[in-house]
Short mmCIF file of N, CA and C in Angstrom, two decimals:
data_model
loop_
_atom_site.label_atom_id
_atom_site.label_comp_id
_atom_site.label_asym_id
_atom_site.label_seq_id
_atom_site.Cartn_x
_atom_site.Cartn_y
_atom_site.Cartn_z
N UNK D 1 118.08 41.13 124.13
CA UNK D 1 117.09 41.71 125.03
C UNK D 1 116.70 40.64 126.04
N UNK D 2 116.50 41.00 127.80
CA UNK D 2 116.31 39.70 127.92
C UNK D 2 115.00 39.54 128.23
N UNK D 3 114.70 38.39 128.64
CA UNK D 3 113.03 37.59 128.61
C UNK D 3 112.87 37.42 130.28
N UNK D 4 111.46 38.02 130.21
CA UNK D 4 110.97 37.50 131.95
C UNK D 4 110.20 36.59 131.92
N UNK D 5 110.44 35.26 132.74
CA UNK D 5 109.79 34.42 133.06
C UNK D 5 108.82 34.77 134.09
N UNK D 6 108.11 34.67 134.43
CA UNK D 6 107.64 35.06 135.46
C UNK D 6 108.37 36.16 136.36
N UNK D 7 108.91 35.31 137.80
CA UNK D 7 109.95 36.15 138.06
C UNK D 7 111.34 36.32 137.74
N UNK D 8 111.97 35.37 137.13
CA UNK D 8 113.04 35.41 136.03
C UNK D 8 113.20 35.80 135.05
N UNK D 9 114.70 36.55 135.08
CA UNK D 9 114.94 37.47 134.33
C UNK D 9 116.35 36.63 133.46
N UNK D 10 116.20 36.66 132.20
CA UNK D 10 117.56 35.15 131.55
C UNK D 10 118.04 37.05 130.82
N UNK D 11 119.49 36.96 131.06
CA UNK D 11 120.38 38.21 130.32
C UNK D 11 121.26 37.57 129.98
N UNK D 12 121.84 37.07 128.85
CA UNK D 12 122.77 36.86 128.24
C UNK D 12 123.72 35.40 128.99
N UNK D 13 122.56 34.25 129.10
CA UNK D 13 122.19 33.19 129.49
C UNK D 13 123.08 33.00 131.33
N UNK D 14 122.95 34.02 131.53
CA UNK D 14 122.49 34.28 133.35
C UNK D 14 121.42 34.13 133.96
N UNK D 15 121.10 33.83 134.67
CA UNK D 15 119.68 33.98 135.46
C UNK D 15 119.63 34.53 136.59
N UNK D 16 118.50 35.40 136.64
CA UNK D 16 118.93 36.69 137.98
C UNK D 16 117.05 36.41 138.10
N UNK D 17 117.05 36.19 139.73
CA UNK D 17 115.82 36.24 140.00
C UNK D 17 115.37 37.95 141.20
N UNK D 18 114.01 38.01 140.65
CA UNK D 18 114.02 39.81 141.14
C UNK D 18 113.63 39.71 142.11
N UNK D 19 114.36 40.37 143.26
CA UNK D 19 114.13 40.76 144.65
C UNK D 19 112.32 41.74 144.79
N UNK D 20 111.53 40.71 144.78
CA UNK D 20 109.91 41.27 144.82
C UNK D 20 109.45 42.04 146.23
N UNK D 21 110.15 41.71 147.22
CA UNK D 21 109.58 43.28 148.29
C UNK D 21 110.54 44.38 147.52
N UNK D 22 111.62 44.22 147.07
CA UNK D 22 112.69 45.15 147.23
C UNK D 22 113.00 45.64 145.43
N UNK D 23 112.14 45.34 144.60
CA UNK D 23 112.00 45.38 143.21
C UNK D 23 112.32 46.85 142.83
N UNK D 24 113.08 47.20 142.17
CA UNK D 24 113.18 48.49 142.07
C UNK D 24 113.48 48.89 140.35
N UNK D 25 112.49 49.88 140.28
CA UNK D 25 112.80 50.38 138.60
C UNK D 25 113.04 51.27 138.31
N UNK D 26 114.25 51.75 138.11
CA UNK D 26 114.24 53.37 137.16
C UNK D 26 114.75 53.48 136.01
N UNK D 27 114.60 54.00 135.67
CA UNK D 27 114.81 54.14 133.93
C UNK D 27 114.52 52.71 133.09
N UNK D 28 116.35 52.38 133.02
CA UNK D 28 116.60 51.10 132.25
C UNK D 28 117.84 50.10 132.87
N UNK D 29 116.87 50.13 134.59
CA UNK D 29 117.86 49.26 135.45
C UNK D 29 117.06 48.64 136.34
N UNK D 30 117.82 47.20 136.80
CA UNK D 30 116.87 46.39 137.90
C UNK D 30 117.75 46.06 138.89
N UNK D 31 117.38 46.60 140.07
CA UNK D 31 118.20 45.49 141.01
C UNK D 31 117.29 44.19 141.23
N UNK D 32 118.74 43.32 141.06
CA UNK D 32 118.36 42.01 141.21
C UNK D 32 119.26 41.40 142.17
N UNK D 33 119.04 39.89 142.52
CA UNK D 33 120.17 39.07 143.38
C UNK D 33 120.30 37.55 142.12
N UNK D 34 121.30 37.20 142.42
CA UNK D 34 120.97 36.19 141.08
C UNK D 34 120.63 34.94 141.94
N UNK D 35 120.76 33.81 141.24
CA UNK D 35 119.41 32.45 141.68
C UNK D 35 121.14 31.91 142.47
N UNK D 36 122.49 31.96 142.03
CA UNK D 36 123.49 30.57 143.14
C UNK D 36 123.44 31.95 144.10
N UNK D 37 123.63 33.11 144.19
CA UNK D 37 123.73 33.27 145.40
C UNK D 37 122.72 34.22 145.82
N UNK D 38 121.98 34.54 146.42
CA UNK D 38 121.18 35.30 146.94
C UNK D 38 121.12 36.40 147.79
N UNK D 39 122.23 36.31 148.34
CA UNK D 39 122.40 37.36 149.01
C UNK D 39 123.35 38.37 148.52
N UNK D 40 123.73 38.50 147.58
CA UNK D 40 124.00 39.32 146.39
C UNK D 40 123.29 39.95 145.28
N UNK D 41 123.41 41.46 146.05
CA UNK D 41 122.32 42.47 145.05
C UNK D 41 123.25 42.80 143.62
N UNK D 42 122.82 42.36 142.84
CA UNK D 42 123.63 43.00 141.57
C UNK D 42 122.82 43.88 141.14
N UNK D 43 123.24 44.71 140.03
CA UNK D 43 122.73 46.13 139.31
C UNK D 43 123.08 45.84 137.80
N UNK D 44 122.12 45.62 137.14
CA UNK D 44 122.09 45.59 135.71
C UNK D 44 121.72 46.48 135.38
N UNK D 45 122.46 46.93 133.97
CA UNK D 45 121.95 47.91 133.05
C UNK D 45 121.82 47.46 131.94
N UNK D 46 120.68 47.65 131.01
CA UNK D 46 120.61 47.03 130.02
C UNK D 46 121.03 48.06 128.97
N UNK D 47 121.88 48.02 128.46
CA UNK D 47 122.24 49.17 127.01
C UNK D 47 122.21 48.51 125.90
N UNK D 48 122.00 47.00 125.99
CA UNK D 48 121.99 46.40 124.02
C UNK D 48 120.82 47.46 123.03
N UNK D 49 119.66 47.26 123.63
CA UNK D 49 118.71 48.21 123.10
C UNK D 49 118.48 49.69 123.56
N UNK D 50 118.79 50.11 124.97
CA UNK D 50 118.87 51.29 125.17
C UNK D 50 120.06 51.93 125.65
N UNK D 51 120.47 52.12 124.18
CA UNK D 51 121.99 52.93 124.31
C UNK D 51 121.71 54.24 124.14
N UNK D 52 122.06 54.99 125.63
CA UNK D 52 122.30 56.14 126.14
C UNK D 52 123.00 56.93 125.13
N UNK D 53 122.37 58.33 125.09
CA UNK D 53 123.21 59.32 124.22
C UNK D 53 123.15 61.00 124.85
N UNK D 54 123.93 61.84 124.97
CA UNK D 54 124.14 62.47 125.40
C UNK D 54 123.14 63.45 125.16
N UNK D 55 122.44 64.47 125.53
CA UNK D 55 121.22 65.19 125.61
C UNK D 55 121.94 66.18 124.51
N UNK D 56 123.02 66.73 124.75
CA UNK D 56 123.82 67.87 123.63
C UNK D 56 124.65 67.15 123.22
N UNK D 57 125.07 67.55 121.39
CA UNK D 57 125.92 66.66 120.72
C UNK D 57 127.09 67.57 120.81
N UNK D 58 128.29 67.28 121.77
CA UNK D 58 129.58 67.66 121.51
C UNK D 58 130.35 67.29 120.92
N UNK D 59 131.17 67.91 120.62
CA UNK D 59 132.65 67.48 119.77
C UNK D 59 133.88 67.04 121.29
N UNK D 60 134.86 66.38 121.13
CA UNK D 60 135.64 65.94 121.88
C UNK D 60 137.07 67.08 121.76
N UNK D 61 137.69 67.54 122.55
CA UNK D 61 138.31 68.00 122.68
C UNK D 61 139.42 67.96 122.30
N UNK D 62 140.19 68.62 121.19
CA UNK D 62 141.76 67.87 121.17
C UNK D 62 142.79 68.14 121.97
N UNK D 63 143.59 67.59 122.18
CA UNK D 63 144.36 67.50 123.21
C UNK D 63 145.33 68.64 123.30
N UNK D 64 146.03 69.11 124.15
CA UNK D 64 146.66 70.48 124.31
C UNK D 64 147.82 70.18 124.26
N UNK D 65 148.68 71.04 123.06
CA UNK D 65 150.03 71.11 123.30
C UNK D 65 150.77 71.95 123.87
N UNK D 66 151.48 71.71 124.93
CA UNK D 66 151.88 72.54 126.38
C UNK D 66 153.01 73.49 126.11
N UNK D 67 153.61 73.35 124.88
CA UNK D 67 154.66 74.44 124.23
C UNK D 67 154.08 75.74 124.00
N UNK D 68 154.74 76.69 125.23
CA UNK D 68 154.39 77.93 125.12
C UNK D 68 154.27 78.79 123.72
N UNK D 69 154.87 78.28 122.88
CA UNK D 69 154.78 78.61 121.83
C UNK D 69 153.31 78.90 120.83
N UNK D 70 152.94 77.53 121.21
CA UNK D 70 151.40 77.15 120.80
C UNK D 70 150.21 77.22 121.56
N UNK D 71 150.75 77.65 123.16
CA UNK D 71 149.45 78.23 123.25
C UNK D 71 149.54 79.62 123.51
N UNK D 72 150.14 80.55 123.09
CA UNK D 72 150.10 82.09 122.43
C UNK D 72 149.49 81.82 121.04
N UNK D 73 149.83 80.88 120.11
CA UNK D 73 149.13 81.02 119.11
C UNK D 73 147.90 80.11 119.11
N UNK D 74 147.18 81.19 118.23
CA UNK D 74 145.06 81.01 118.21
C UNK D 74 145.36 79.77 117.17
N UNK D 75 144.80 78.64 117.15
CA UNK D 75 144.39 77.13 116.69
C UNK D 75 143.53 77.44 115.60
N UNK D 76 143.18 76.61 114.75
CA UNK D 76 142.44 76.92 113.56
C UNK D 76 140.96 77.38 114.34
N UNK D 77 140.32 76.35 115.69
CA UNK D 77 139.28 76.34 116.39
C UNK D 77 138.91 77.37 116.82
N UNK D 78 139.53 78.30 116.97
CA UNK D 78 139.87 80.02 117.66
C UNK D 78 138.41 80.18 117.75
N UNK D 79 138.00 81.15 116.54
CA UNK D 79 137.11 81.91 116.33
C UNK D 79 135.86 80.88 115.96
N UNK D 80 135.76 79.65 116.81
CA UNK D 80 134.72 78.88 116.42
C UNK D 80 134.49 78.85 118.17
N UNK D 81 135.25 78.72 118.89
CA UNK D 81 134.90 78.97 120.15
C UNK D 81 135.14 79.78 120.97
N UNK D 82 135.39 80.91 120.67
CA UNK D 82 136.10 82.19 121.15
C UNK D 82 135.49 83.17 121.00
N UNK D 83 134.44 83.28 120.07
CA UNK D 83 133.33 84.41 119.19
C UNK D 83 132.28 83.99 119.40
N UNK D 84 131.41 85.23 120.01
CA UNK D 84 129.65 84.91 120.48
C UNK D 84 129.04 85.90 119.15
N UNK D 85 127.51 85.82 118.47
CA UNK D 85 127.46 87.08 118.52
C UNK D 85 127.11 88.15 118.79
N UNK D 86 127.39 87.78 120.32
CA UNK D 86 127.32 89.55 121.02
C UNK D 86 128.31 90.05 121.54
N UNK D 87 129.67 89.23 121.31
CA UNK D 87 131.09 89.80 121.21
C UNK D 87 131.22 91.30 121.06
N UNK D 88 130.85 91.64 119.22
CA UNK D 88 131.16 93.20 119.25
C UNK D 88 129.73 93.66 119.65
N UNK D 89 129.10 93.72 120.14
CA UNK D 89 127.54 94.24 120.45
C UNK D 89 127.68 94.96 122.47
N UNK D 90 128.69 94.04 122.63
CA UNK D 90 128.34 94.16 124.64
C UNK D 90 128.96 95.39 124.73
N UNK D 91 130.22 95.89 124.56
CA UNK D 91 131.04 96.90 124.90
C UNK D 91 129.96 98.17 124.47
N UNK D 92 129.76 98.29 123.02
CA UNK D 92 128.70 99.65 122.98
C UNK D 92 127.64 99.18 123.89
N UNK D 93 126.71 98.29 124.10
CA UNK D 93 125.48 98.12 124.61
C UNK D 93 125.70 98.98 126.33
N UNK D 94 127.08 98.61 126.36
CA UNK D 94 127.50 98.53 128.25
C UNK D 94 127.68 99.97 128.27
N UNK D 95 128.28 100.58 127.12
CA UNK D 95 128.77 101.92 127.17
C UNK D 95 127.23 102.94 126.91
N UNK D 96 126.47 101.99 126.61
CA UNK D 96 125.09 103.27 126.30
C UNK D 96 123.93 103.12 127.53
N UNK D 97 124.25 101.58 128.32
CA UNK D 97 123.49 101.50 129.68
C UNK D 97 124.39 102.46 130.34
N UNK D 98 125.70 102.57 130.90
CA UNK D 98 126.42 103.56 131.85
C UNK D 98 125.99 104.68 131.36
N UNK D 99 126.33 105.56 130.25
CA UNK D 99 126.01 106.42 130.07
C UNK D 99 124.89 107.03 130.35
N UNK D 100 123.28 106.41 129.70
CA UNK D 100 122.83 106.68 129.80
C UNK D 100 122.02 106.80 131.28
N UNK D 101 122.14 105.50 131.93
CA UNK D 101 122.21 105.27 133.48
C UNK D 101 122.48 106.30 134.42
N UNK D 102 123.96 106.65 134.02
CA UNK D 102 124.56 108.00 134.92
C UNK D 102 123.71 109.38 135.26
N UNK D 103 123.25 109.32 133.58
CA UNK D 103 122.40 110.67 133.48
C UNK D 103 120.88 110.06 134.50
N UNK D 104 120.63 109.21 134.09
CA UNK D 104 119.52 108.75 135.09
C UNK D 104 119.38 108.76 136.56
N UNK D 105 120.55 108.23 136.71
CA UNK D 105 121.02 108.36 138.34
C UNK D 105 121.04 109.78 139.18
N UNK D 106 121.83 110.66 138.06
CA UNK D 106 121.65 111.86 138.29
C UNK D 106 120.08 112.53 138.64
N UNK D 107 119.51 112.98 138.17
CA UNK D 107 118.32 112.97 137.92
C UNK D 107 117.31 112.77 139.10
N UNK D 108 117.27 111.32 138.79
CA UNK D 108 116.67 110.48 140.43
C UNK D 108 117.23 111.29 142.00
N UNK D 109 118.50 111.62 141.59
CA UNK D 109 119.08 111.67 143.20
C UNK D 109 118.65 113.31 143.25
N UNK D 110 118.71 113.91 142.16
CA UNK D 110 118.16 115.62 142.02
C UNK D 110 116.30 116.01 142.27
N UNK D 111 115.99 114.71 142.46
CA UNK D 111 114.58 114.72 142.28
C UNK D 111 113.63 115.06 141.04
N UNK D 112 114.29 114.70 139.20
CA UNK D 112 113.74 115.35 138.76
C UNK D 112 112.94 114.08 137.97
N UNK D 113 111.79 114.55 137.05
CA UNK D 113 110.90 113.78 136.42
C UNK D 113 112.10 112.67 135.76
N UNK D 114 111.31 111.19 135.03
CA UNK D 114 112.06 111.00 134.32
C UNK D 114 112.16 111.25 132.97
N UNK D 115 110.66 112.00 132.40
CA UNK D 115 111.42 112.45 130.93
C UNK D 115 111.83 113.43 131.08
N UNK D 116 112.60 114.43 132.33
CA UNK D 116 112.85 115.27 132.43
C UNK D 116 114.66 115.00 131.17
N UNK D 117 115.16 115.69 130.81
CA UNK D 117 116.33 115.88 130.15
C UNK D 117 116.78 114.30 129.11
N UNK D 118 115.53 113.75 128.60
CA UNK D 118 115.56 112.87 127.83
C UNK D 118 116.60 112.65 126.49
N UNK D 119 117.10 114.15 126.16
CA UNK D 119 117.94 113.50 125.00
C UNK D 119 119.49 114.38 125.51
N UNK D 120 119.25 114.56 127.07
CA UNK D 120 120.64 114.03 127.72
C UNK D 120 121.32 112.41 128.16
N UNK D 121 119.98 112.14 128.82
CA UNK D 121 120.21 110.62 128.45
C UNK D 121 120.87 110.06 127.04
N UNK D 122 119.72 110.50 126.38
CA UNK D 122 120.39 110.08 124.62
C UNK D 122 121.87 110.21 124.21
N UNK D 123 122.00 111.20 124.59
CA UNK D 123 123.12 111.90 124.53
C UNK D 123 124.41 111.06 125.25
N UNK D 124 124.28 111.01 126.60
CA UNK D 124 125.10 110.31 127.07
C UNK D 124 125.38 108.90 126.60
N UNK D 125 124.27 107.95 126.30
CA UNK D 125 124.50 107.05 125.84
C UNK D 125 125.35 106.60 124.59
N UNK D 126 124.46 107.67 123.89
CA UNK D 126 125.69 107.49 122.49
C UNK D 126 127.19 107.56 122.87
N UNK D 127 127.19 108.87 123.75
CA UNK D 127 128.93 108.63 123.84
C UNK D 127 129.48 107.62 124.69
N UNK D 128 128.84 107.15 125.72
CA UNK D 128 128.92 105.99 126.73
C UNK D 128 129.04 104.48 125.30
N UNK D 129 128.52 104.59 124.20
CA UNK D 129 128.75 103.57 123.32
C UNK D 129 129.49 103.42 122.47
N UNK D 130 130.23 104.79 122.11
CA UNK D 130 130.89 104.94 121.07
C UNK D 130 132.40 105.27 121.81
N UNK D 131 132.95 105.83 123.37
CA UNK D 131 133.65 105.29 123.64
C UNK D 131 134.21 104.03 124.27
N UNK D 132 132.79 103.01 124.87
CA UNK D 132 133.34 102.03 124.57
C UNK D 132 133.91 100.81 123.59
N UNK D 133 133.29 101.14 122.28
CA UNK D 133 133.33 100.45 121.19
C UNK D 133 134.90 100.80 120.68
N UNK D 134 135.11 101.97 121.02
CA UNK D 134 136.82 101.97 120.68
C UNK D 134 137.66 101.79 121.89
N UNK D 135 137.28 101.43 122.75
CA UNK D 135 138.08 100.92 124.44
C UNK D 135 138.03 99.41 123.91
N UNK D 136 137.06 99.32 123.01
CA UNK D 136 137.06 97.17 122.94
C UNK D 136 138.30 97.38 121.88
N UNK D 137 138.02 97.88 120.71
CA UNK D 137 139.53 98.27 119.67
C UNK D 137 140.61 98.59 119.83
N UNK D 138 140.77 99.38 121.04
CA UNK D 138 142.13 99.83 121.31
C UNK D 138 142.83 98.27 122.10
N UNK D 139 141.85 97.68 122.88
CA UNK D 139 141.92 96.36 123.95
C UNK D 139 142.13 95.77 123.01
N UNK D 140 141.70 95.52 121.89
CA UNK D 140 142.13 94.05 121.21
C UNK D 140 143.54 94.28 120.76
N UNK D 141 143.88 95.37 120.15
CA UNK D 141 145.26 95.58 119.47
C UNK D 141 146.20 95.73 120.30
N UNK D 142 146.22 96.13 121.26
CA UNK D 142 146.90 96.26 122.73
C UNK D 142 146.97 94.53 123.12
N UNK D 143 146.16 93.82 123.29
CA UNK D 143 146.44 92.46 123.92
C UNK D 143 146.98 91.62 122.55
N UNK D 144 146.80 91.89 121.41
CA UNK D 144 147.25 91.39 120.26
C UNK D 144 148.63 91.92 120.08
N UNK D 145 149.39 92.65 120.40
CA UNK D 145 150.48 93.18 120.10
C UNK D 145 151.25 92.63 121.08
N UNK D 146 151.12 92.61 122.25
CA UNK D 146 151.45 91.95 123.91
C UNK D 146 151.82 90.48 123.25
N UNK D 147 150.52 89.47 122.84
CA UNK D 147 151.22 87.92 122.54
C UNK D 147 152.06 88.30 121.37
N UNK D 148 152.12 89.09 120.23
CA UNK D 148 152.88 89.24 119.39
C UNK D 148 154.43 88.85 119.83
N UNK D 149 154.36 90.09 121.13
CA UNK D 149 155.37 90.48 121.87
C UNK D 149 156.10 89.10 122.38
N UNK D 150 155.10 88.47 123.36
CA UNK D 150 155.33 86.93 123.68
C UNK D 150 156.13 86.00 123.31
N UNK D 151 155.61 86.05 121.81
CA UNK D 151 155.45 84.81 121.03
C UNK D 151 156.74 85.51 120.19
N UNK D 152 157.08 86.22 120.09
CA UNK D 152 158.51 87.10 119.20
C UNK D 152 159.46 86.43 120.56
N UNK D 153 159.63 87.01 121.76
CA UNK D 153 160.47 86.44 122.79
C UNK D 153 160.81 85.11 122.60
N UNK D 154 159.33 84.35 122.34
CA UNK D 154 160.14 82.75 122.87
C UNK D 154 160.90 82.18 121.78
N UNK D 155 160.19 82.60 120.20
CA UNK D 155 161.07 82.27 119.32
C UNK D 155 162.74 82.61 119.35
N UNK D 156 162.49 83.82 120.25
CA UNK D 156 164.17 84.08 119.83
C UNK D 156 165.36 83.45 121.29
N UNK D 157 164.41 82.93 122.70
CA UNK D 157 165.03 82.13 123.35
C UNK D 157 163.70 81.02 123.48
N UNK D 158 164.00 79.98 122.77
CA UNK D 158 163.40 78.93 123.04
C UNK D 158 164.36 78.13 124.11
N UNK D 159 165.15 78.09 124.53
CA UNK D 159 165.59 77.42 125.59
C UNK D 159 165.42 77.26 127.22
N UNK D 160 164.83 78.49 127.08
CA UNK D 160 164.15 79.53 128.50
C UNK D 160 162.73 78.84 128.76
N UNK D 161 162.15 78.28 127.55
CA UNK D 161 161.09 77.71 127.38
C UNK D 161 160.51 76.22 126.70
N UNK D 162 161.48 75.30 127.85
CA UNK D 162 161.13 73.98 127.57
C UNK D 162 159.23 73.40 127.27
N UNK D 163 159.19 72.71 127.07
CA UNK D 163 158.02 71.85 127.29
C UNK D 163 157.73 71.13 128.53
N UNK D 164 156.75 71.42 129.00
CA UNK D 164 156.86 71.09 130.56
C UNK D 164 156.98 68.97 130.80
N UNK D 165 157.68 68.57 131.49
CA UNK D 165 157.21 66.73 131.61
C UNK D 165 155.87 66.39 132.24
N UNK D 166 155.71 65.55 131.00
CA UNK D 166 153.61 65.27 130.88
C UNK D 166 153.99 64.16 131.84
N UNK D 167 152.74 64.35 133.10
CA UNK D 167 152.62 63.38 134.26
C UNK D 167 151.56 62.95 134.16
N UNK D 168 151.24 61.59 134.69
CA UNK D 168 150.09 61.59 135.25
C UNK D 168 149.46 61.59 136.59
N UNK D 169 148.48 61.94 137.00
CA UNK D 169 148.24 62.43 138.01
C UNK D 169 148.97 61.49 139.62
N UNK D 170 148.69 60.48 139.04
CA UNK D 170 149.02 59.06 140.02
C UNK D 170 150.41 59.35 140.56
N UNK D 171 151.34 60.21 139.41
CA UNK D 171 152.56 60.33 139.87
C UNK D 171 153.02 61.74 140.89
N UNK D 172 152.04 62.27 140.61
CA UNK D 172 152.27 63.52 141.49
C UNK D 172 151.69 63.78 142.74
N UNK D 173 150.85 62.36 143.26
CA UNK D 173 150.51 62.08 144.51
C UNK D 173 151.92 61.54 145.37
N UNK D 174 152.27 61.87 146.13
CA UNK D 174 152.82 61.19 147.23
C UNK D 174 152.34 59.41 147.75
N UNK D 175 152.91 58.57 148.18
CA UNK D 175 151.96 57.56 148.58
C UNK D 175 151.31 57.75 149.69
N UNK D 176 150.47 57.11 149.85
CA UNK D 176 149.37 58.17 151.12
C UNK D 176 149.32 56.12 151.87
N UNK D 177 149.36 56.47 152.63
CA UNK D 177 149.85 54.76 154.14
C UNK D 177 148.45 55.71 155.05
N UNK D 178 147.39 54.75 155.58
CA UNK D 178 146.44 55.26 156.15
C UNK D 178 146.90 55.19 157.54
N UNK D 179 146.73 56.03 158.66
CA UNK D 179 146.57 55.65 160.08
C UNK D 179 145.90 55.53 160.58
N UNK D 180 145.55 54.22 161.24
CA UNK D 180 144.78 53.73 161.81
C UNK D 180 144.62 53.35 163.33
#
């Protein structure tokens, strides 16, 4: 941790004296100039004692394997980041706002009360929820059968389907010569 002398500041047996019109503090940083040269603003951060930590605790990402193969297929991680739970909840919820909405809309534009035809509303909604709840079922088995489909293809020509060559970015720049 380091020690202020007065106006000296000793960090890790440096000596940085603090620019006093120009003293500046935020958080857990000082600009300073040090004592051989002076006209050099340096920027310290002190992290021995205040080591920064991220406000949300994430997990790190593992790295992606680019074989079409593997990414048609769901990772053990799938359904840990892929599933809310209002996943199965939105499709009926959406199907009983339209529904019921429609009948509303109706209504409004006919000029009539709004508890006028109240368990048409009802009415609509339920079915506005109950055919979307099987539009989400039919969608999943339909897009599940499709990578089935996919992932059956590449096994049987994997040659059609190399692994792409891992670059790094540096290499897929051109060299760039400034004009001046």
């Amino acid at each position: 941790m380091p020690t202020v002398n007065g106006i000296i500041i000793v960090f890790n047996d440096n000596k940085y004296l603090l620019n006093q019109p120009s003293t500046y503090k935020r958080q857990n940083a000082i600009f300073c100039s040090t004592l051989e040269n002076y006209s050099v603003l340096v920027f310290k951060v002190f992290l021995e004692k205040l080591k920064m930590k991220p406000i949300v605790d994430y997990e790190v990402a593992a790295s992606v394997d680019p074989t079409p193969i593997n990414l048609l297929t769901p990772g053990p991680d799938f359904s840990k980041y892929h599933t809310t739970w209002l996943e199965d909840k939105w499709f009926p919820f959406m199907g009983f706002v339209l529904g019921a909405g429609s009948v509303w809309y109706t209504h409004t534009i006919n000029r009539r009360p709004f508890y006028a035809g109240l368990h048409l509303k009802l009415g609509a909604g339920i079915i506005g929820a109950t055919a979307l709840y099987y539009y989400k079922q039919y969608r999943t088995s339909y897009l599940a059968d499709k990578d089935a489909m996919y992932r059956h293809y590449i096994q049987l020509h994997p040659e059609d389907f190399q692994a792409p060559e891992r670059k790094k970015v540096g290499e897929l720049f051109k060299e760039w010569v400034p004009v001046r």
